[in-house]
Every structure is written in C-alpha cells, then in structure tokens.
Short mmCIF file of N, CA and C in Angstrom, two decimals:
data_model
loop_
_atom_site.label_atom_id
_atom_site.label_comp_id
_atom_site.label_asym_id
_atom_site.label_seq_id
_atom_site.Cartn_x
_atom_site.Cartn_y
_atom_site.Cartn_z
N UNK A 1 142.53 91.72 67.58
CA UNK A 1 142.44 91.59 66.13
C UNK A 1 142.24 92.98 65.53
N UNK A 2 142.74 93.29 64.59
CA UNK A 2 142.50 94.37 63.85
C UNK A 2 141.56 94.81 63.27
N UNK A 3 141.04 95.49 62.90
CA UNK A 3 139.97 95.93 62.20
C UNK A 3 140.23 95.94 60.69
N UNK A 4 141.39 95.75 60.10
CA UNK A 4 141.27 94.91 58.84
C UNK A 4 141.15 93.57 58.62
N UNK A 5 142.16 92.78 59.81
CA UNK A 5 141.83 91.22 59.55
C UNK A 5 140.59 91.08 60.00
N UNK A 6 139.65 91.66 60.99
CA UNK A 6 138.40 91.00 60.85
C UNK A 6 137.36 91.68 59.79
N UNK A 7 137.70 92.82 59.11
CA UNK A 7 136.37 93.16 57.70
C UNK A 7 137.60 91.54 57.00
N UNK A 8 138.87 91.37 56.77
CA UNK A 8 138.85 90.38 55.91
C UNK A 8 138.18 89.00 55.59
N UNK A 9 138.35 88.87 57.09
CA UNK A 9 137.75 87.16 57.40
C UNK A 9 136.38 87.06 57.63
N UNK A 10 134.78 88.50 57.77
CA UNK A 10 133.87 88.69 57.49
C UNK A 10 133.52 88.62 56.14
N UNK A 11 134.23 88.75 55.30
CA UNK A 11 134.16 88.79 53.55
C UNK A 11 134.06 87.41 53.27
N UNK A 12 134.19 86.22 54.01
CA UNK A 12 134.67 85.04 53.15
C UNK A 12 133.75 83.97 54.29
N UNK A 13 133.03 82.87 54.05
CA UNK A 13 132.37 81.89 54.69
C UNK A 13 133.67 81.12 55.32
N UNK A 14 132.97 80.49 55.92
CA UNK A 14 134.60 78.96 56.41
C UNK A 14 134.26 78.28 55.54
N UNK A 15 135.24 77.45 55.20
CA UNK A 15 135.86 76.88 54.50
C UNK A 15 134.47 75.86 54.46
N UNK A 16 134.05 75.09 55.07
CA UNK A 16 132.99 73.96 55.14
C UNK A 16 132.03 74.50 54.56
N UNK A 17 131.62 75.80 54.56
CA UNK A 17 130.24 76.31 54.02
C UNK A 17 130.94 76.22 52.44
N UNK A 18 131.86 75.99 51.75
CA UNK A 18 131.78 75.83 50.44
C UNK A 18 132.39 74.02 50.05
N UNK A 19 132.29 73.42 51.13
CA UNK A 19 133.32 72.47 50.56
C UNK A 19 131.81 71.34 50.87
N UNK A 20 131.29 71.80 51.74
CA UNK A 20 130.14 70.59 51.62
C UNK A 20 129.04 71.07 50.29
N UNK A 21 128.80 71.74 50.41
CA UNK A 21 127.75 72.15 49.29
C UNK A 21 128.61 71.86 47.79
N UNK A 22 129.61 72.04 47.41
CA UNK A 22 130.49 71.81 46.08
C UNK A 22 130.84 70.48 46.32
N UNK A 23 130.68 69.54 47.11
CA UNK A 23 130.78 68.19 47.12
C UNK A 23 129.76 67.27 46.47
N UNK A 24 128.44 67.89 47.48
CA UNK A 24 127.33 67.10 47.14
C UNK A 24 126.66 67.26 45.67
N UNK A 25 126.55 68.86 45.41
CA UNK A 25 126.38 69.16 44.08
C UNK A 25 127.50 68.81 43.15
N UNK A 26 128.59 68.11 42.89
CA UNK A 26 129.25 67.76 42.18
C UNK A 26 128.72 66.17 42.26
N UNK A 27 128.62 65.13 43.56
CA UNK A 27 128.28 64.02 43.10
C UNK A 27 126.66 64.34 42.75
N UNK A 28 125.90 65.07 43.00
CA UNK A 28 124.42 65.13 42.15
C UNK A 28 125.24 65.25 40.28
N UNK A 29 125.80 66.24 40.52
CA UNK A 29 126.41 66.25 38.67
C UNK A 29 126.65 65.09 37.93
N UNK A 30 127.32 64.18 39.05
CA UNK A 30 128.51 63.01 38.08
C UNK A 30 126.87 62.34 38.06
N UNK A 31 125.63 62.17 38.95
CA UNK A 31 124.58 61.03 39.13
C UNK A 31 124.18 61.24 37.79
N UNK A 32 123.58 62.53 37.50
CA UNK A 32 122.81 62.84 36.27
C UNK A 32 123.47 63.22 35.24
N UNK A 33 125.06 63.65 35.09
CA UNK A 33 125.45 63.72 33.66
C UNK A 33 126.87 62.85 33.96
N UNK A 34 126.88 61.49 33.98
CA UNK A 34 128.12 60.49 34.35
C UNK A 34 129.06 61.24 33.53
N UNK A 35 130.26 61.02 34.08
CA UNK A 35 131.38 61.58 33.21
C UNK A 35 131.88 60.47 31.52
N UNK A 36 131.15 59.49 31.58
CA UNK A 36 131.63 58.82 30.48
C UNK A 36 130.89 59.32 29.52
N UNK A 37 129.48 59.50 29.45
CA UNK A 37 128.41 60.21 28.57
C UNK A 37 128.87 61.69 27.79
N UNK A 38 129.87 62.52 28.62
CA UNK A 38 130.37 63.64 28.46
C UNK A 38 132.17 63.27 27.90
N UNK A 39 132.42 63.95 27.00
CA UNK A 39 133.98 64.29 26.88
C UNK A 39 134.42 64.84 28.86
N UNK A 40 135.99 64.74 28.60
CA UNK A 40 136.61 64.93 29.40
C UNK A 40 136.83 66.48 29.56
N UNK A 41 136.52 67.36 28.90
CA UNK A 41 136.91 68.83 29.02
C UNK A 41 135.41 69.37 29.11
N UNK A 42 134.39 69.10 29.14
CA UNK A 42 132.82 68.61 29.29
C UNK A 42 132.78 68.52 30.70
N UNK A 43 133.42 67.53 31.08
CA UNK A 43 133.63 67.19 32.76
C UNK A 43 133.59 68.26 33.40
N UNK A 44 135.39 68.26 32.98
CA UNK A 44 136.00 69.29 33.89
C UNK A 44 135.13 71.08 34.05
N UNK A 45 134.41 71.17 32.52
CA UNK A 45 133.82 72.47 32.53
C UNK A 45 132.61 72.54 34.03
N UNK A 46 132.04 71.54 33.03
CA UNK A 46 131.12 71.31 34.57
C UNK A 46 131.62 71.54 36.34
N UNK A 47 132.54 70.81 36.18
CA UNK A 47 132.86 70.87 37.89
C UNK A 47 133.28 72.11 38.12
N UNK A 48 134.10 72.68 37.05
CA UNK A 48 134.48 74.09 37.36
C UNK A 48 133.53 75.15 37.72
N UNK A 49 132.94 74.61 36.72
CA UNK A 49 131.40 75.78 36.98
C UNK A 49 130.24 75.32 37.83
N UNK A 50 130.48 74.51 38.07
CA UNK A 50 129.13 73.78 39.19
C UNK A 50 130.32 74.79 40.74
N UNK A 51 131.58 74.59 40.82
CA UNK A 51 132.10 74.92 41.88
C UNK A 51 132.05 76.42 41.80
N UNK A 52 132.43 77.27 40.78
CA UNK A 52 132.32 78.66 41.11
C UNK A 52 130.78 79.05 41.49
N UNK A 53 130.08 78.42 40.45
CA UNK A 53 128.58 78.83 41.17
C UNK A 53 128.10 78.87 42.99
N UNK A 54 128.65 78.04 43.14
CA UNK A 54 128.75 77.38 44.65
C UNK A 54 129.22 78.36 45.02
N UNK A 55 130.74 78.66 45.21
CA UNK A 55 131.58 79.52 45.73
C UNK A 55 130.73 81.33 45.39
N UNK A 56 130.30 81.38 44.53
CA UNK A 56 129.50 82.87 44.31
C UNK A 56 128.57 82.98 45.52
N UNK A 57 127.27 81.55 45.75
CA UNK A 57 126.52 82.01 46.16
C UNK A 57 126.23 81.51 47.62
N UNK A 58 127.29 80.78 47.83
CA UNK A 58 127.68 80.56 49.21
C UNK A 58 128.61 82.02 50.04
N UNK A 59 129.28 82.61 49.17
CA UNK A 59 129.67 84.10 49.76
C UNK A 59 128.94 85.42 49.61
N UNK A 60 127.97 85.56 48.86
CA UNK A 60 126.82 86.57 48.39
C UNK A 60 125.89 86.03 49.91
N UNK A 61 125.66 84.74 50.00
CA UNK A 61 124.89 84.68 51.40
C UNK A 61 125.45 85.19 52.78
N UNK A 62 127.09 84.50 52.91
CA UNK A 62 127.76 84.86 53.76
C UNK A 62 127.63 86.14 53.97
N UNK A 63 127.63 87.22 53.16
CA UNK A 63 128.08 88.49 53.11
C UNK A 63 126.59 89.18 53.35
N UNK A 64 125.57 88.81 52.98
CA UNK A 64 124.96 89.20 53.49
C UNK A 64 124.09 89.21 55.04
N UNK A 65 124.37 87.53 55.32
CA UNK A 65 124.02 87.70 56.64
C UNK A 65 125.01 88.88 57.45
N UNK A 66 126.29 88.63 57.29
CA UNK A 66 127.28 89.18 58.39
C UNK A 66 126.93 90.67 57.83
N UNK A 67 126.40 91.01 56.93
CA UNK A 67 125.92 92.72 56.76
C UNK A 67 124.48 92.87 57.69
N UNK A 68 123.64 91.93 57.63
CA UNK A 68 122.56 91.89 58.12
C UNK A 68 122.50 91.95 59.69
N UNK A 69 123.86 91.09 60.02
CA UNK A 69 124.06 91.03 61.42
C UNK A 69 124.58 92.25 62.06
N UNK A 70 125.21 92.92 61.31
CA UNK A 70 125.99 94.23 61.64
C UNK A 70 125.14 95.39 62.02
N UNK A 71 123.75 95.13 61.30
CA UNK A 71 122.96 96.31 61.51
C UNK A 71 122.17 96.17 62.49
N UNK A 72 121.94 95.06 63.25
CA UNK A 72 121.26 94.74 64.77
C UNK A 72 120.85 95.14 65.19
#
C-alpha cells in the first residue's frame, strides 16, 4: 500500500462508525420531535444536521485516535 492511500483511508472512520451512530440518533430525533409535529423541510433540516454533526464528530475522534496511535 502506498503511503498516500494509507494517510487517505487513516483520515476517514469505516463506514459503521458513522452509520450506526446517525441511525440511532436520527430514530432518538423522529422519538422526540415526530416528523408530523414539524413541517417537512423542518424534517429534512434536522436529519441533515443531526447527520453532519455525527459525521464531524465521529471523524474529529477517528482522527484523533489514529494521531494518538501514531505517536506510541
């Protein structure tokens, strides 16, 4: 492997470290703000932003363990 494809694929979690956490916190979302209570662009804001949040701080962790690990 190269030493660019692996700094690439160190930059980014697997795939599961964002897809379970943006799952569960999206059905916690729909529990406490149902989508009928909310407009439909209300919804969608939400999930969008419930998911980037996720995706930020599920790779800010990633990135720091695998920095943390590097310095051993």
């Amino acid at each position: 492997m190269t030493e660019r494809h692996h700094t690439t694929l160190s930059r980014w979690a697997p795939w599961w470290a964002y897809l379970v956490p943006i799952v569960l916190l999206n059905y916690l979302r729909i529990a406490l703000v149902p989508p009928g209570e909310v407009g439909d662009a209300a919804s969608v804001a939400l999930f969008v932003a419930t998911t980037l949040a996720v995706a930020a701080v599920v790779t800010a962790l990633h990135r720091a363990r695998v920095h943390s690990a590097g310095r051993g």
